[in-house]
CSV table of C-alpha atoms and ligand atoms in Angstrom, one decimal:
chain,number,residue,atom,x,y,z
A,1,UNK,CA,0.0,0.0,0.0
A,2,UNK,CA,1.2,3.3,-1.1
A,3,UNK,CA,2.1,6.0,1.7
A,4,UNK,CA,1.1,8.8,0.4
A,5,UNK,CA,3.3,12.1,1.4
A,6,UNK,CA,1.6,15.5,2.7
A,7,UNK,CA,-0.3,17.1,0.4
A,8,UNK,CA,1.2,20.2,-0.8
A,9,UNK,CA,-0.6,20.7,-3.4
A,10,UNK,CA,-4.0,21.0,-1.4
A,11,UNK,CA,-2.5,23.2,0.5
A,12,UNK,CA,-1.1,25.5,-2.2
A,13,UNK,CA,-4.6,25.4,-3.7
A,14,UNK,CA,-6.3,26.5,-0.2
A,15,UNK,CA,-3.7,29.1,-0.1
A,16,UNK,CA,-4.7,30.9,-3.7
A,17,UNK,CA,-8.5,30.0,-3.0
A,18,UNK,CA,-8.9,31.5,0.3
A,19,UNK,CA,-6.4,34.7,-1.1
A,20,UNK,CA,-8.6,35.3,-4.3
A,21,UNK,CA,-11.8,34.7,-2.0
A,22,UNK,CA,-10.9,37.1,0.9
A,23,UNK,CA,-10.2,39.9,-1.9
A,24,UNK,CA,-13.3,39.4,-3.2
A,25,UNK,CA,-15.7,39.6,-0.2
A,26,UNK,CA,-13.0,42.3,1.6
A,27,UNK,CA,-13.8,44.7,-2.0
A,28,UNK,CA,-17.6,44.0,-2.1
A,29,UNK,CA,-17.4,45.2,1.6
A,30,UNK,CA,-15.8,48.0,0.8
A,31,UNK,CA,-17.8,48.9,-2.5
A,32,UNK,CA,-20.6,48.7,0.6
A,33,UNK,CA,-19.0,51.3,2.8
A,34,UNK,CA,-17.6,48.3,5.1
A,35,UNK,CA,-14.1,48.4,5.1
A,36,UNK,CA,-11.7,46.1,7.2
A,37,UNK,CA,-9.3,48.6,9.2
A,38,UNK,CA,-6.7,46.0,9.7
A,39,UNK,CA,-6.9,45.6,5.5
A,40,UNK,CA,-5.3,47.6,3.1
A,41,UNK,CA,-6.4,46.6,-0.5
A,42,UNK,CA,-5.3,48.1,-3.2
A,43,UNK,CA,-7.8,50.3,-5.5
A,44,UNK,CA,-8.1,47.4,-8.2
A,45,UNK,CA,-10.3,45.2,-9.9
A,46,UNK,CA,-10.4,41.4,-9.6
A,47,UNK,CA,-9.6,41.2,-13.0
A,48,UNK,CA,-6.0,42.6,-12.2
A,49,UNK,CA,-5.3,39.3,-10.5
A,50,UNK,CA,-6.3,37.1,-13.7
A,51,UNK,CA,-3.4,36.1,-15.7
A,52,UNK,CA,-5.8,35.1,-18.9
A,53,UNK,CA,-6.6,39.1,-18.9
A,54,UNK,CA,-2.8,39.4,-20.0
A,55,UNK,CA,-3.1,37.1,-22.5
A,56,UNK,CA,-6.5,38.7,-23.8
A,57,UNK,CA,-5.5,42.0,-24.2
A,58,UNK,CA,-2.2,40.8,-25.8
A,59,UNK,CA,-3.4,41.7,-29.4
A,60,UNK,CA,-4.3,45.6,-28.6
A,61,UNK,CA,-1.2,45.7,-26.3
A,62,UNK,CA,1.2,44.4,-29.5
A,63,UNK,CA,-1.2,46.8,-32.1
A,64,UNK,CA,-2.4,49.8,-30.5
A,65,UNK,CA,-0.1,49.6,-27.6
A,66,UNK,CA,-2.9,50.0,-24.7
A,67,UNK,CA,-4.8,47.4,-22.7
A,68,UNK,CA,-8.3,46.7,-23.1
A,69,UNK,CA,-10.6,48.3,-20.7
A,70,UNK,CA,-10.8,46.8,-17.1
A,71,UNK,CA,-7.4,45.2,-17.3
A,72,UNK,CA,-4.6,46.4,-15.8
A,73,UNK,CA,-0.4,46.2,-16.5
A,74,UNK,CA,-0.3,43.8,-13.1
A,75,UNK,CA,-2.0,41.2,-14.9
A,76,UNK,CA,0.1,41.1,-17.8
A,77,UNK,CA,3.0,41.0,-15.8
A,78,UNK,CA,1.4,37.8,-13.9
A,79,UNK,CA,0.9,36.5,-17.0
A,80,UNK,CA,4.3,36.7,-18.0
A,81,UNK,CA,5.3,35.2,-14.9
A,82,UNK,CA,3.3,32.2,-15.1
A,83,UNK,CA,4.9,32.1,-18.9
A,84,UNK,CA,7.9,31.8,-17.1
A,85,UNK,CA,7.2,29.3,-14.5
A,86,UNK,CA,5.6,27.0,-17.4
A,87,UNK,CA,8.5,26.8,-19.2
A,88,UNK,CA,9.8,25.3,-16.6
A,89,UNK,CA,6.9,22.8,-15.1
A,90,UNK,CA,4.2,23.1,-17.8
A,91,UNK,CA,0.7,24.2,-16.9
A,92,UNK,CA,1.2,24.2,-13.2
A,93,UNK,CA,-1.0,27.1,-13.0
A,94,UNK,CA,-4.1,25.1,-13.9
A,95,UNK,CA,-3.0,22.3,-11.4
A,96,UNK,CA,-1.9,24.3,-8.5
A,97,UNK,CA,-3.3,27.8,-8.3
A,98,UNK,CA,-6.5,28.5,-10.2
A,99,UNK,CA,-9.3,28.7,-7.6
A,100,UNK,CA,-11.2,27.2,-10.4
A,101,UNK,CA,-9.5,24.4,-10.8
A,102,UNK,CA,-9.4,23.5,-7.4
A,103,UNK,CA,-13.0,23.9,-6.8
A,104,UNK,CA,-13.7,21.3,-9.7
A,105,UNK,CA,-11.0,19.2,-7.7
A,106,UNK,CA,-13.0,19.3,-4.7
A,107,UNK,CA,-16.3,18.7,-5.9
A,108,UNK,CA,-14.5,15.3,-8.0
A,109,UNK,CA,-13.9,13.8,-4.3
A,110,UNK,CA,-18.2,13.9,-3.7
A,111,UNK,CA,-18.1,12.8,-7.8
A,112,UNK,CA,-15.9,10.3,-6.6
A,113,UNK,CA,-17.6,8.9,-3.8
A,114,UNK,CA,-21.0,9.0,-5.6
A,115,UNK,CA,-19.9,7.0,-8.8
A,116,UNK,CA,-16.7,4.8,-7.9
A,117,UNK,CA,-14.7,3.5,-10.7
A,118,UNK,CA,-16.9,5.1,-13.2
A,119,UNK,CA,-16.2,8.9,-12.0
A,120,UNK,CA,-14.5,10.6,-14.8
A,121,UNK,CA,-15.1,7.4,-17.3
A,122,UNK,CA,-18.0,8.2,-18.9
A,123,UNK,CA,-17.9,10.2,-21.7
A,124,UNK,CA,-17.3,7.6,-24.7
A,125,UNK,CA,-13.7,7.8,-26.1
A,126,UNK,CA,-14.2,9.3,-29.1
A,127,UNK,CA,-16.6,12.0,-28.0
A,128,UNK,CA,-14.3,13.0,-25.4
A,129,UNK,CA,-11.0,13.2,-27.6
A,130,UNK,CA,-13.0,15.5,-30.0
A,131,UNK,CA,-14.6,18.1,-27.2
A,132,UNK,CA,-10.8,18.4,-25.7
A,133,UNK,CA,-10.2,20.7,-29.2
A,134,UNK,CA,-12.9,23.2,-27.9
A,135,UNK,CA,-11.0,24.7,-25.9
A,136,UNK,CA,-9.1,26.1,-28.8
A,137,UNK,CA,-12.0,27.4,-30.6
A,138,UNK,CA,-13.2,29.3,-27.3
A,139,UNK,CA,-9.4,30.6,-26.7
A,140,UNK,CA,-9.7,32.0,-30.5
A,141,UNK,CA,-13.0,33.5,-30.0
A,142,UNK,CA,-12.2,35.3,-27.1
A,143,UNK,CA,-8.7,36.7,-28.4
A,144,UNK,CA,-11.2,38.1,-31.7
A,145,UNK,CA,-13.8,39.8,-29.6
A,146,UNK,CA,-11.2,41.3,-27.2
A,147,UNK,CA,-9.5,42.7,-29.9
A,148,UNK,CA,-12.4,43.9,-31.8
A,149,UNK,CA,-14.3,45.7,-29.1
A,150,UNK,CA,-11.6,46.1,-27.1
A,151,UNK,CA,-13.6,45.1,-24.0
A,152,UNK,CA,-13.1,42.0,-21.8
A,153,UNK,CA,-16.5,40.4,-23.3
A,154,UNK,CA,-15.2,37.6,-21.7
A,155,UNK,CA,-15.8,37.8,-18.2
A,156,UNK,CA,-19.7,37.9,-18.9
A,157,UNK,CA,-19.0,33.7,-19.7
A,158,UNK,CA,-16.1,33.6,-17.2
A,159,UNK,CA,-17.2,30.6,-14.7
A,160,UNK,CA,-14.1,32.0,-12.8
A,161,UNK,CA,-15.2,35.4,-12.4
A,162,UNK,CA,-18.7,33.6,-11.7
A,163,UNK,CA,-17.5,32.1,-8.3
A,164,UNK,CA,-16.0,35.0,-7.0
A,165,UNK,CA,-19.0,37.7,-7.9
A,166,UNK,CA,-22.3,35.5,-7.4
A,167,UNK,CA,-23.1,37.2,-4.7
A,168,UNK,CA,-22.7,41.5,-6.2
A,169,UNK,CA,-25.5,41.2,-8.8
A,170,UNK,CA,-22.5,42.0,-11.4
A,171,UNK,CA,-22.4,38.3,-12.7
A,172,UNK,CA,-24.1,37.9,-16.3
A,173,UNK,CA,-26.2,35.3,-16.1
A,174,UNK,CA,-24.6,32.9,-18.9
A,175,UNK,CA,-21.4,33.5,-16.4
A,176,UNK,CA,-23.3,31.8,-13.5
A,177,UNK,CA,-25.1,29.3,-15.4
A,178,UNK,CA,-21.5,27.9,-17.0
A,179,UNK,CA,-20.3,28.4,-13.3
A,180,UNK,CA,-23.4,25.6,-12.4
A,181,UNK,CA,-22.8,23.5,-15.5
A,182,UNK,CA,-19.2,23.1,-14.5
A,183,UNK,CA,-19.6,22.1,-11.1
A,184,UNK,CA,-22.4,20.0,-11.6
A,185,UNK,CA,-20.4,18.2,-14.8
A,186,UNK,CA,-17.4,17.9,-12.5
A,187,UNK,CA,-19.3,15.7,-10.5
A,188,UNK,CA,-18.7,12.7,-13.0
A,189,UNK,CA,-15.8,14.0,-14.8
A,190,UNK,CA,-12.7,15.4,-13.2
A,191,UNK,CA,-11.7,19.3,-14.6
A,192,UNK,CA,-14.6,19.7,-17.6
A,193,UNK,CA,-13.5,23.3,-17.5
A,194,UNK,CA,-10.3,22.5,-17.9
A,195,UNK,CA,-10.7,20.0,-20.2
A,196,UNK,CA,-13.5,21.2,-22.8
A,197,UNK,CA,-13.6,25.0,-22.5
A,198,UNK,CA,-11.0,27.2,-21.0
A,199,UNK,CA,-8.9,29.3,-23.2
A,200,UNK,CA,-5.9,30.1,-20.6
A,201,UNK,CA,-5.3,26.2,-20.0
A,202,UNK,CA,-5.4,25.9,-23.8
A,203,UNK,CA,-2.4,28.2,-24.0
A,204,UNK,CA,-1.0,26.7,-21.3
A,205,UNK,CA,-1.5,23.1,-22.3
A,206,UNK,CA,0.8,24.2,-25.0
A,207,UNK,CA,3.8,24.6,-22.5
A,208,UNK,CA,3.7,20.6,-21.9
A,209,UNK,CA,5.9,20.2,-25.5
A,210,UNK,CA,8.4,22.8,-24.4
A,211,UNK,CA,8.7,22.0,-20.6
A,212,UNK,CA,12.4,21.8,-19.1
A,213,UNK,CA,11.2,19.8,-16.2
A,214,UNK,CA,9.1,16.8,-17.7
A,215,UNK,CA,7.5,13.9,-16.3
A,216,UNK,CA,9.3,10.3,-16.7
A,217,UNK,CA,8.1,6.8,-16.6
A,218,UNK,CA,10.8,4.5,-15.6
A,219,UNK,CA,9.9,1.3,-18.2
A,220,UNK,CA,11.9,-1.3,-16.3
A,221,UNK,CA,10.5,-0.6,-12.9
A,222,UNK,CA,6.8,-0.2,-13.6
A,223,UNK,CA,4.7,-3.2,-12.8
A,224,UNK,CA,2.1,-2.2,-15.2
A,225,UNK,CA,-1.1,-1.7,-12.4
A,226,UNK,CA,-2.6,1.5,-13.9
A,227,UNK,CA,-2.4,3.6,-10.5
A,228,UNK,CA,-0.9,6.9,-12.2
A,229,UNK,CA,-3.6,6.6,-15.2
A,230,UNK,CA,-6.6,6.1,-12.6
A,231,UNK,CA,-5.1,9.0,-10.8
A,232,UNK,CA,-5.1,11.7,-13.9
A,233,UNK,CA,-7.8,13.9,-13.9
A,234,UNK,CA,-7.2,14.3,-17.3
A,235,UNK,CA,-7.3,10.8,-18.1
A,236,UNK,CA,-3.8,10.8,-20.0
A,237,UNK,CA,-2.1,7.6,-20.5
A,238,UNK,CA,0.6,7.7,-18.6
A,239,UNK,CA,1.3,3.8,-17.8
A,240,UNK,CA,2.1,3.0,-21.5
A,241,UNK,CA,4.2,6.1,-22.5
A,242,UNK,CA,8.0,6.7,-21.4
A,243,UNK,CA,7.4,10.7,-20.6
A,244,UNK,CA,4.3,13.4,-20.4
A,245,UNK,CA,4.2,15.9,-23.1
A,246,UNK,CA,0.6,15.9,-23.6
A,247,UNK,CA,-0.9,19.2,-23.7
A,248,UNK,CA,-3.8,18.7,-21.3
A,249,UNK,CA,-1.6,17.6,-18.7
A,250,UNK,CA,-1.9,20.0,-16.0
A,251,UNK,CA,1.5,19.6,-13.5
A,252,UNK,CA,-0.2,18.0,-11.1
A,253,UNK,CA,2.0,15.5,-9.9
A,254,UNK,CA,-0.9,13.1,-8.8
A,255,UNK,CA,0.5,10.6,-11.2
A,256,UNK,CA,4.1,10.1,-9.6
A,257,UNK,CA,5.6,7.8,-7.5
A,258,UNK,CA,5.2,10.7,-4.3
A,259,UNK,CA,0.9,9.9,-4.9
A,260,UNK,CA,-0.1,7.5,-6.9
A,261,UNK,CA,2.4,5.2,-8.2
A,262,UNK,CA,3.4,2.8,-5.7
A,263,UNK,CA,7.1,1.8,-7.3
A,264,UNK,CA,9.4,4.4,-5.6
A,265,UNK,CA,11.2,6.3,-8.7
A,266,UNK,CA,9.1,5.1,-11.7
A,267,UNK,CA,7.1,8.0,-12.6
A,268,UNK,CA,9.2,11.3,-11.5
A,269,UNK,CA,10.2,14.6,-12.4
A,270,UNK,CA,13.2,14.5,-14.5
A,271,UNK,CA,15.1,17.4,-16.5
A,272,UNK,CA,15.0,17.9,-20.3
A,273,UNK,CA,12.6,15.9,-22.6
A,274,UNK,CA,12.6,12.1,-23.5
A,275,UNK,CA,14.3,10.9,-27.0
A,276,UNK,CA,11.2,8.5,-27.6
A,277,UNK,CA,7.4,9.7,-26.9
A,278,UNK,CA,5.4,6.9,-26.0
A,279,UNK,CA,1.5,7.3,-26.1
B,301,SF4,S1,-0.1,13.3,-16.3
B,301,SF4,FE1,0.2,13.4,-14.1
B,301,SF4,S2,0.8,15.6,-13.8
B,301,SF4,FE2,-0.2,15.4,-15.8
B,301,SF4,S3,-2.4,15.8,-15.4
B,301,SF4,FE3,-2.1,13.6,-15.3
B,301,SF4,S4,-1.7,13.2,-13.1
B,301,SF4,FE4,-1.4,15.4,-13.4
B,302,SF4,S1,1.4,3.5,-11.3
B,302,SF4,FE1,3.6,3.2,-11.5
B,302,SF4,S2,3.9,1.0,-11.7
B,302,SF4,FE2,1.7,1.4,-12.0
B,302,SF4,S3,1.4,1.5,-14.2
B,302,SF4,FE3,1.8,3.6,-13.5
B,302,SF4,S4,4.0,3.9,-13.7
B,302,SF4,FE4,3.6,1.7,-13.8
């Protein structure tokens, strides 16, 4: 039986939820004429905290040299950072920070516990390998209408901005119903956000190919039991292929032999990428 070591990562993800969440409630307060003595918060807008708002407004940043309206320069500078940082690990943004993710996390323990060995094995192969190009099409859609209107249209579809603003009134209502479709989906499937639909973990899936810190399967020590592929939320196949370059992986770790795998050094972190890609 596997010992399985603290769990950093829930704790990072606590960390970031409970951060994002306290700024939140601590501006409505203040937008209220409540504010918190002990708390100085700066004058700025959630948005400022949202990498993907970099990336959206990268086209009238590059053209007309100005952001689009309601972002400011701190977010592209996050999102430069978490450029940086991805180069290194890959996406592990999406598997360690984004309140988003982590709430989809935490509902797929209940999904979990509900549905067994079926949770996150439902959706038929082929329908499933086709949605996972969606999130393409949604990343190009929003980088045209940002660019066109030069608004964040975005954030009225934003499940992320959803779960921080459900209580203002400002939420659209598309924003909260996504918000409800993806935590009601993430009851069977692990990450259908991340999966299917969002446009920042589609640009930073793409990080995976590049990655200086990639993830290994050692061949002659794996006993071929499928642990690190039941682990993956996003049911990659990491039991038949010698290294992870897919680009939905999303840094996890779950899969390594620190969680899941129970062969001490057979799926780790290693530097620089493998000569042969297995699937
Ligand atoms: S391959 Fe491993 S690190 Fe990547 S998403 Fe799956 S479990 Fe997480
Ligand atoms: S969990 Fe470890 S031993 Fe089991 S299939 Fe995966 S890599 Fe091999």
């Amino acid at each position: 039986m596997i010992k399985k070591k603290f769990n950093y990562r829930l704790l990072v993800q606590i960390f970031f939820f409970t951060l994002i969440a306290y700024y939140a409630m601590a501006k409505s307060l203040a937008e209220a004429g409540i504010t918190l003595s002990w708390l100085v918060l700066p004058d700025i807008s959630l948005h400022t905290l949202c990498p993907f708002g970099g990336v959206a407004t990268l086209y009238s940043l590059l053209t007309a040299g100005e952001l689009v309206r309601q972002i400011h320069f701190s977010a592209v500078v996050l999102a430069g950072i978490i450029v940086v940082l991805s180069i290194f690990l890959g996406p592990i943004f999406c598997g360690w920070v984004c309140p988003l993710g982590s709430v989809q996390d935490w509902i797929s323990h209940v999904g979990h516990k509900i549905f067994k060995w079926r949770y996150n094995a439902m959706i038929p192969k082929k329908i499933d390998f086709s949605l996972r190009y969606a999130r393409y099409l949604v990343l190009a859609w929003v980088i045209y209408v940002t660019a066109v209107t030069g608004q964040l249209i975005f954030s009225d579809y934003d499940p992320y901005y959803a779960l921080f603003h459900f209580w203002t009134g400002e939420v659209a209502p598309i924003g909260l119903g996504i918000l409800i479709v993806t935590s009601l989906l993430s009851l069977i499937i692990a990450r259908p956000w991340c999966k299917y639909a969002c446009p920042y973990g589609a640009v930073l899936g793409l990080f995976n190919k590049i990655k200086i810190f990639g993830l290994k399967r050692q061949v002659h020590t794996c006993i071929s039991c499928n642990r690190c592929n039941k682990a993956c939320p996003m049911n990659l196949d990491i039991a038949h292929a010698n290294s992870v370059r897919d680009t939905q992986c999303i840094s996890c770790m779950e899969c390594t032999s620190d969680n899941s795998c129970p062969i001490p050094q057979t799926v780790v972190v290693v530097v620089g990428s493998v000569k042969k890609e297995g699937k």
